[in-house]
Amino acid sequence: MSEQTPHVGLIGLAVMGENLALNIARNGFPLVVYNRTTLRTEEYLAGAAAGTGITGVATIPELVAALKRPRQIILMVKAGVPVDAVLNELAPLLEPGDIVVDGGNSYYRDTERREIELAKQDLHYVGMGVSGGELGALWGPSLMPGGPREAYDILEPMLVAIAAESAYGPCVSYIGPGGSGHYVKMIHNGIEYGDMQLIAESYDVMRTALAMPAGEMASVFADWNTRELASYLIEVTADVLRYTDTETEQPLVDLILDAAEQKGTGRWTIESALELASPVPTIDAAVTARNLSALRGLRVQASEVLLGPKSPGGPDQAKSLLANGSGPDGALSALEDALYFSKVSSYAQGMALLNAASATYSWNLNLSEIARIWTGGCIIRAAFLADIMRAYRENPDLPNLLLDPQIARQSDETVGGARRAIVTARTWGIPVPGTSSALDYFDTLRQPALPANLIQAQRDYFGAHTYQRRDREGVFHTLWYGDEQPAEPVPLQAVTDPSAEPVPAAGVPDAPTNPRP
Ligand code: 6PG
């Protein structure tokens, strides 16, 4: 094998794989590619990869034979069964010290299982989150590699070269052992779902309550992108809202079916949050909202039966409710504050879940560093990530992001907008589950006294589940019925007689009408 023999191989030439390969080659790392369908490899070598020095092979054994040890083989195949299928074929051909990197959106527990399996052969398995879509893969993604540290050290020069570069350095860092790289990518995606839902809710309030056309909303998002909310997803939103369908000359967004799809990383985030009892209500609301949106047939049917608020008013009333006497720009400024506030709350939930996972799985995650590598390249890149970076750098043991003094002050300054946005949306019957959950998280965290005392009492009443007291140590149970045996349960009476004809009650207002389009 000569000096020129490459170390790097890449398997899987779908959109992410082909662009990542171009990025690696452009940065001076020769590589060999393989795709299950040879025709795709041939087209790629003759097309996008022509003149880049990338070479291709038709089989996995040829790929292994073409690489110098330690081999660094990047899998860019669909998460799930396809990854295991490739590993079954690849692993027996590899030699101790070789490295396999999974750059897909794999479930972190699958990554841990594969790492353990390959380690039996002295192979290193690196589960690496890759974010940034096809443009990111080509020009610089955010990379979240986890697994054996010694493997990362070998890969580092290449990963640093191909990663995005933000004002805070290259967007790659060793995340931690096991499946931590893919876990962090999963949380990135959960936060991405939250961001998208919160933006969609702002859009809905503008569209429905303020009756704003798409072009006008595009300008609002473009304006927001110049301040605290500056981020890739706000920029994307402005571009999308500005886009006109050439055939119909209508805003394309108005023609797109309102049923959101998903590939599962948001759901995994919630499952982990439930397991670790570290709530992420805004991410939960975002996944649930996508699921509800997908029930389009039911929604259309229900829209004819379930009525909304009666005549909440026109755009001027909505503006005035939002602005609450704060001047002509008050309404949009309240929505901007609401979105910023909710975003902060949502990120606080995501970071808290990372903290919980780090403690439970002994990953020793560096939250400041994770925020840093999200400042460029990835889908959630945002100006606000620099604040998160600073907060955890100043206090790595911060119990919750909202407790950072600067972030607490910013939340306090913007929470009024969130309250007004929610009241307005509720008055107009517009669902804002993400924004509401973000505010509920904040309002719950800041309560020294929640009504959970009553829940504990109820549990003890019907199930002798015991409770603790505020005024003394110990575990208590009360005989809530006194010393007497509880009476035999009396069957509940139906409030209304199901066989009776409905009689309109006096003083009940007319059925409300649904103001939504
Ligand atoms: C990224 C994205 C990406 C994800 C898509 C679609 O970081 O580049 O998170 O990995 O696959 O955003 O995800 P859904 O189909 O689940 O919306």
XYZ file of C-alpha atoms and ligand atoms in Angstrom:
534
model
C 0.000 0.000 0.000
C 1.417 3.371 -0.992
C 1.352 6.737 0.734
C -1.553 7.567 -1.541
C -3.714 4.616 -0.431
C -6.737 6.105 1.338
C -7.758 5.370 4.918
C -11.285 6.587 4.404
C -14.198 4.696 2.894
C -17.831 5.760 2.680
C -20.815 3.457 2.292
C -24.131 4.831 1.056
C -24.522 7.400 -1.703
C -27.933 8.838 -0.890
C -28.127 12.633 -0.570
C -26.221 12.925 2.739
C -23.564 10.357 1.780
C -22.746 11.784 -1.625
C -22.394 15.305 -0.241
C -20.331 14.241 2.758
C -17.977 12.364 0.401
C -17.509 15.515 -1.703
C -16.788 17.487 1.479
C -14.177 14.936 2.641
C -12.449 14.884 -0.763
C -12.479 18.689 -1.073
C -10.697 18.889 2.263
C -7.825 16.732 1.017
C -8.747 13.295 2.389
C -8.717 10.739 -0.442
C -11.586 8.303 -0.196
C -13.251 5.297 -1.750
C -17.024 5.032 -1.987
C -19.397 2.093 -2.213
C -23.135 1.950 -2.808
C -25.349 -1.139 -2.829
C -26.528 -0.274 -6.341
C -23.412 -0.093 -8.511
C -25.156 1.992 -11.147
C -25.553 4.772 -8.560
C -21.784 4.654 -7.837
C -20.973 4.849 -11.551
C -23.337 7.801 -12.082
C -21.854 9.577 -9.071
C -18.242 9.058 -10.186
C -19.077 10.290 -13.674
C -21.192 13.178 -12.357
C -20.876 15.064 -9.056
C -17.632 13.303 -8.063
C -15.853 13.692 -11.414
C -12.438 15.320 -10.995
C -12.526 15.155 -7.179
C -10.184 12.162 -6.852
C -12.968 10.058 -5.274
C -12.769 6.439 -6.414
C -15.492 3.805 -6.289
C -15.818 0.065 -5.833
C -18.601 -2.406 -6.574
C -18.408 -4.619 -3.463
C -17.714 -4.327 0.262
C -14.693 -6.704 0.112
C -13.193 -4.440 -2.568
C -13.783 -1.436 -0.335
C -11.976 -3.087 2.579
C -9.103 -4.161 0.325
C -8.700 -0.637 -1.053
C -8.150 0.963 2.361
C -5.033 1.341 4.501
C -5.166 0.450 8.233
C -6.528 1.706 10.456
C -9.491 1.855 8.096
C -12.010 4.631 8.723
C -15.306 3.587 7.169
C -18.249 5.964 7.345
C -21.741 4.487 7.027
C -24.293 6.863 5.541
C -27.145 4.380 5.267
C -30.715 4.515 6.526
C -30.990 4.006 10.287
C -32.279 0.652 11.527
C -32.029 -2.699 9.747
C -29.863 -1.428 6.831
C -27.074 -0.483 9.286
C -27.045 -3.998 10.767
C -27.118 -5.518 7.280
C -24.016 -3.554 6.231
C -22.220 -4.322 9.503
C -22.914 -8.053 9.117
C -21.131 -8.004 5.804
C -18.412 -5.514 6.699
C -17.278 -6.469 10.195
C -15.900 -9.969 9.403
C -13.578 -8.389 6.822
C -12.102 -5.751 9.136
C -8.987 -5.984 11.323
C -8.310 -4.884 14.906
C -8.063 -1.126 15.270
C -10.271 -0.367 12.256
C -12.973 2.242 12.826
C -16.581 2.227 11.661
C -18.486 5.517 11.915
C -22.293 5.526 11.707
C -23.275 8.983 10.426
C -27.025 8.289 10.218
C -29.824 9.130 12.648
C -29.477 5.804 14.487
C -31.219 5.108 17.769
C -28.586 5.502 20.490
C -29.365 2.116 22.030
C -28.736 0.406 18.666
C -25.408 2.247 18.551
C -24.482 0.954 22.002
C -25.394 -2.607 21.040
C -23.291 -2.386 17.848
C -20.362 -0.834 19.682
C -20.300 -3.717 22.181
C -20.595 -6.281 19.393
C -17.763 -4.800 17.308
C -15.532 -4.287 20.326
C -15.366 -8.113 20.652
C -13.347 -7.997 17.419
C -11.268 -5.016 18.626
C -13.088 -2.794 16.168
C -14.023 0.768 17.120
C -17.590 1.877 16.533
C -18.336 5.609 16.518
C -21.976 6.745 16.516
C -21.852 10.229 15.023
C -24.752 12.658 14.759
C -24.533 14.648 11.534
C -26.745 17.689 11.187
C -27.250 20.256 8.484
C -29.125 18.547 5.671
C -27.543 18.151 2.244
C -25.961 21.618 2.167
C -24.469 21.051 5.602
C -23.050 17.691 4.529
C -21.438 19.362 1.529
C -20.138 22.624 2.999
C -19.834 21.865 6.703
C -22.198 20.006 9.036
C -22.295 20.004 12.805
C -20.814 16.690 13.942
C -21.575 14.899 17.209
C -19.268 11.861 17.467
C -19.499 9.493 20.425
C -17.839 6.182 21.216
C -14.235 5.152 21.941
C -12.054 8.194 22.571
C -9.021 6.659 20.824
C -11.053 6.300 17.636
C -12.143 9.941 17.832
C -8.510 11.028 18.188
C -7.660 9.259 14.919
C -10.671 10.756 13.135
C -10.324 14.246 14.569
C -8.206 15.914 11.822
C -10.702 14.841 9.155
C -13.768 15.716 11.244
C -12.405 19.166 12.100
C -11.639 19.788 8.416
C -15.109 18.839 7.158
C -17.199 20.357 9.976
C -18.836 23.775 9.791
C -16.813 26.641 11.199
C -18.740 29.148 13.314
C -17.514 32.218 15.198
C -16.817 29.781 18.052
C -14.610 27.314 16.164
C -15.163 24.056 14.286
C -18.578 22.531 14.953
C -17.315 19.159 16.145
C -16.252 17.867 19.516
C -15.853 14.493 21.173
C -19.237 13.999 22.857
C -18.596 11.021 25.122
C -18.659 7.225 25.313
C -21.255 4.731 24.070
C -24.285 6.047 22.225
C -23.861 9.601 23.532
C -23.160 11.079 20.060
C -26.403 9.755 18.643
C -28.236 10.679 21.856
C -27.093 14.295 21.532
C -28.197 14.297 17.879
C -31.578 12.926 18.992
C -31.967 15.824 21.440
C -30.884 18.222 18.673
C -33.742 16.854 16.590
C -36.215 17.081 19.466
C -35.257 20.741 19.882
C -35.608 21.137 16.097
C -39.188 19.799 16.325
C -39.896 22.284 19.156
C -38.470 25.231 17.210
C -40.496 24.349 14.119
C -43.735 23.976 16.092
C -43.231 27.290 17.923
C -42.520 29.094 14.638
C -45.602 27.476 13.081
C -47.741 28.709 15.990
C -46.505 32.321 15.537
C -47.350 31.976 11.853
C -50.836 30.679 12.712
C -51.592 33.608 15.031
C -50.421 36.059 12.345
C -52.354 34.237 9.625
C -55.576 33.564 11.516
C -55.985 36.304 14.125
C -54.109 39.110 12.346
C -55.189 38.047 8.812
C -51.686 38.684 7.436
C -50.789 37.441 3.922
C -47.732 35.187 3.457
C -45.525 37.936 1.961
C -46.120 40.206 4.924
C -45.331 37.396 7.352
C -42.116 36.702 5.412
C -41.011 40.277 6.119
C -41.813 39.884 9.820
C -39.711 36.707 10.097
C -36.887 38.345 8.114
C -37.003 41.251 10.585
C -36.976 38.889 13.593
C -33.955 37.225 12.049
C -31.941 40.415 12.657
C -32.325 40.235 16.464
C -32.364 37.724 19.344
C -34.303 35.154 17.303
C -31.648 35.085 14.528
C -31.421 31.460 13.430
C -31.409 29.183 10.417
C -35.014 28.036 10.954
C -36.327 31.638 11.095
C -34.398 32.379 7.892
C -35.891 29.242 6.265
C -39.373 30.343 7.377
C -38.987 33.806 5.787
C -37.781 32.219 2.524
C -40.614 29.663 2.489
C -43.290 32.319 3.118
C -41.888 34.488 0.333
C -41.914 31.719 -2.274
C -44.572 31.929 -5.006
C -45.827 28.880 -6.876
C -45.098 29.603 -10.536
C -48.146 27.744 -11.847
C -50.809 29.301 -9.638
C -48.945 32.485 -8.635
C -50.052 31.876 -5.062
C -47.752 31.559 -2.062
C -46.648 27.917 -2.241
C -47.026 27.515 1.530
C -50.787 28.093 1.164
C -51.002 25.144 -1.223
C -49.105 22.634 0.911
C -51.194 20.004 2.712
C -51.211 20.624 6.477
C -50.203 17.104 7.577
C -46.680 16.987 9.048
C -44.550 13.876 8.747
C -41.671 12.647 10.892
C -39.050 9.945 11.054
C -39.072 9.242 14.785
C -36.230 11.146 16.461
C -38.726 13.473 18.187
C -40.647 10.492 19.540
C -37.429 8.899 20.821
C -36.631 12.152 22.646
C -39.948 12.042 24.476
C -39.564 8.350 25.281
C -36.181 9.069 26.839
C -37.604 12.072 28.728
C -40.338 9.885 30.208
C -37.846 7.190 31.116
C -35.491 9.641 32.819
C -38.352 11.694 34.344
C -36.860 14.856 32.859
C -39.849 16.520 31.179
C -39.675 18.103 27.726
C -43.283 19.315 27.357
C -42.592 21.582 24.387
C -40.938 18.796 22.385
C -43.804 16.546 23.439
C -46.311 19.162 22.243
C -44.440 19.430 18.933
C -44.552 15.684 18.266
C -48.197 15.488 19.348
C -49.066 18.438 17.111
C -47.479 16.636 14.135
C -49.470 13.503 14.958
C -52.706 15.497 15.225
C -51.952 17.327 11.990
C -51.607 13.958 10.278
C -55.184 13.057 11.325
C -56.388 15.365 8.598
C -59.582 13.479 7.704
C -60.758 13.515 11.305
C -59.934 17.216 11.665
C -61.905 18.133 8.581
C -64.871 16.124 9.883
C -64.582 17.628 13.379
C -64.351 21.177 11.997
C -67.986 20.824 10.943
C -69.160 19.631 14.354
C -66.940 21.203 17.028
C -67.493 24.916 17.086
C -64.999 27.600 17.966
C -65.318 30.853 19.907
C -68.189 33.100 18.918
C -67.085 36.222 17.011
C -63.789 36.891 18.756
C -63.320 39.968 16.560
C -61.245 41.065 13.593
C -57.505 41.697 13.191
C -57.744 45.071 14.957
C -59.140 43.487 18.105
C -56.467 40.765 17.965
C -53.769 43.410 17.539
C -55.075 45.367 20.455
C -55.275 42.289 22.709
C -51.728 41.325 21.755
C -50.360 44.848 22.107
C -52.133 45.569 25.396
C -51.773 49.343 24.859
C -48.081 49.198 23.948
C -48.303 51.116 20.654
C -48.639 50.322 16.915
C -45.845 47.728 16.785
C -46.928 46.148 20.044
C -48.743 43.170 18.530
C -45.827 41.880 16.468
C -43.428 42.681 19.240
C -45.528 40.553 21.627
C -45.381 37.663 19.158
C -41.614 38.095 18.814
C -41.241 38.023 22.596
C -43.544 35.001 22.798
C -41.464 33.064 20.291
C -38.193 33.998 21.964
C -39.502 33.158 25.433
C -40.866 29.797 24.274
C -37.642 28.961 22.477
C -35.636 29.609 25.650
C -38.004 27.418 27.661
C -37.823 24.643 25.057
C -34.005 24.695 24.958
C -33.952 24.669 28.768
C -36.009 21.451 28.642
C -33.711 19.861 26.054
C -30.538 20.804 27.937
C -32.023 19.498 31.205
C -32.699 16.166 29.501
C -29.083 16.042 28.281
C -27.996 16.678 31.859
C -30.210 13.879 33.161
C -28.940 11.433 30.521
C -25.348 12.406 31.244
C -25.794 11.679 34.953
C -27.745 8.442 34.417
C -25.413 6.973 31.786
C -22.154 8.481 33.186
C -21.380 10.240 29.896
C -19.871 13.357 31.450
C -21.412 15.551 28.743
C -20.052 19.076 28.400
C -23.212 21.120 27.792
C -21.315 24.301 26.938
C -19.339 22.448 24.272
C -22.506 20.842 22.886
C -24.125 24.285 22.571
C -20.915 25.500 20.873
C -20.945 22.815 18.167
C -24.589 23.674 17.475
C -23.707 27.322 16.715
C -22.963 26.422 13.081
C -23.780 23.840 10.445
C -26.827 22.260 12.076
C -30.548 22.861 11.618
C -31.013 24.508 15.040
C -28.069 26.909 14.669
C -29.116 30.171 16.307
C -27.666 33.281 17.901
C -29.200 32.145 21.197
C -26.869 29.120 21.362
C -24.008 31.477 22.253
C -25.954 32.407 25.410
C -26.369 28.729 26.315
C -22.662 28.169 25.695
C -21.798 31.048 27.997
C -24.272 29.998 30.682
C -22.862 26.461 31.012
C -19.260 27.662 30.671
C -19.775 30.037 33.601
C -21.601 27.388 35.612
C -21.266 23.775 34.400
C -23.504 22.676 37.303
C -26.375 25.002 36.385
C -29.455 23.010 37.490
C -31.576 24.478 34.686
C -30.798 26.929 31.888
C -33.637 29.222 33.046
C -31.722 29.789 36.300
C -28.789 31.476 34.562
C -29.131 35.113 35.744
C -28.982 36.622 32.239
C -31.395 34.081 30.761
C -33.727 34.467 33.762
C -33.792 38.234 33.149
C -34.476 37.782 29.408
C -37.286 35.324 30.197
C -38.768 37.777 32.634
C -38.660 40.531 29.982
C -40.349 38.407 27.304
C -42.814 36.271 29.256
C -45.503 38.988 29.064
C -45.550 38.605 25.270
C -46.015 34.852 25.640
C -48.944 35.333 28.033
C -50.640 37.786 25.643
C -49.982 35.585 22.598
C -51.549 32.606 24.379
C -54.588 34.613 25.563
C -55.084 35.929 22.027
C -54.699 32.497 20.458
C -57.114 30.963 22.989
C -59.646 33.762 22.379
C -59.511 33.115 18.639
C -59.509 29.334 19.106
C -56.049 28.884 17.587
C -54.144 25.910 19.032
C -50.774 26.916 20.490
C -49.679 23.781 22.362
C -45.949 24.474 22.031
C -46.123 28.043 23.308
C -48.538 27.056 26.078
C -46.332 24.167 27.207
C -43.279 26.442 27.212
C -45.077 28.882 29.492
C -46.422 26.074 31.684
C -42.900 24.686 32.109
C -41.713 28.151 33.215
C -44.717 28.755 35.475
C -44.352 25.305 37.017
C -40.622 25.668 37.663
C -41.104 28.969 39.459
C -43.765 27.613 41.870
C -42.601 26.839 45.379
C -46.066 25.327 45.991
C -47.769 23.172 43.375
C -51.133 21.440 43.925
C -49.386 18.045 44.040
C -50.182 17.932 47.789
C -53.799 17.299 46.835
C -52.775 14.532 44.432
C -50.759 12.875 47.196
C -53.779 13.090 49.515
C -56.056 11.549 46.876
C -53.567 8.713 46.306
C -53.405 8.039 49.995
C -57.214 8.199 50.321
C -58.032 5.576 47.703
C -54.918 3.452 47.728
C -53.053 3.976 51.026
C -50.059 5.101 48.933
C -48.739 7.281 51.820
C -47.404 10.842 51.688
C -44.760 13.068 53.252
C -45.503 16.241 55.220
C -44.118 19.753 54.953
C -43.961 20.219 58.718
C -42.222 17.014 59.851
C -40.048 14.123 58.703
C -41.427 10.687 57.906
C -43.922 8.808 55.755
C -47.614 9.049 56.670
C -50.913 7.373 55.971
C -54.257 8.739 57.104
C -57.490 6.841 57.780
C -59.460 9.335 55.726
C -62.816 7.700 56.628
C -62.188 8.011 60.348
C -62.407 4.860 62.457
C -65.537 3.639 60.732
C -65.633 1.166 57.904
C -66.229 2.999 54.625
C -69.846 2.784 53.501
C -70.711 0.550 50.586
C -70.125 2.552 47.388
C -73.270 4.199 46.040
C -73.651 3.905 42.253
C -73.156 7.229 40.517
C -76.246 8.804 39.028
C -76.066 9.957 35.424
C -76.220 13.754 35.371
C -78.523 13.664 32.384
C -81.032 11.001 31.484
C -79.616 9.470 28.284
C -83.120 8.524 27.088
C -84.600 12.001 27.587
C -85.103 14.499 24.758
C -82.557 17.353 24.995
C -84.174 20.450 26.534
C -82.396 23.786 25.906
C -81.499 25.248 29.291
C -82.600 28.807 30.023
C -79.863 31.397 29.636
C -77.538 29.212 27.535
C -76.168 31.349 24.684
C -76.571 30.400 21.034
C -74.162 27.827 19.668
C -70.863 29.564 18.839
C -69.648 29.794 15.293
C -66.239 28.692 14.139
C -64.199 31.707 12.958
C -61.335 29.689 11.511
C -60.986 29.391 7.744
C -30.561 17.454 10.639
C -32.008 16.987 10.654
C -32.189 15.689 9.979
C -33.622 15.157 10.052
C -34.613 15.976 9.324
C -35.991 15.358 9.187
O -30.094 17.698 11.714
O -29.961 17.583 9.563
O -32.410 16.838 11.977
O -31.331 14.772 10.574
O -33.625 13.897 9.516
O -34.742 17.222 9.898
O -36.512 14.898 10.372
P -38.073 14.506 10.456
O -38.403 13.810 9.168
O -38.214 13.608 11.625
O -38.804 15.793 10.578
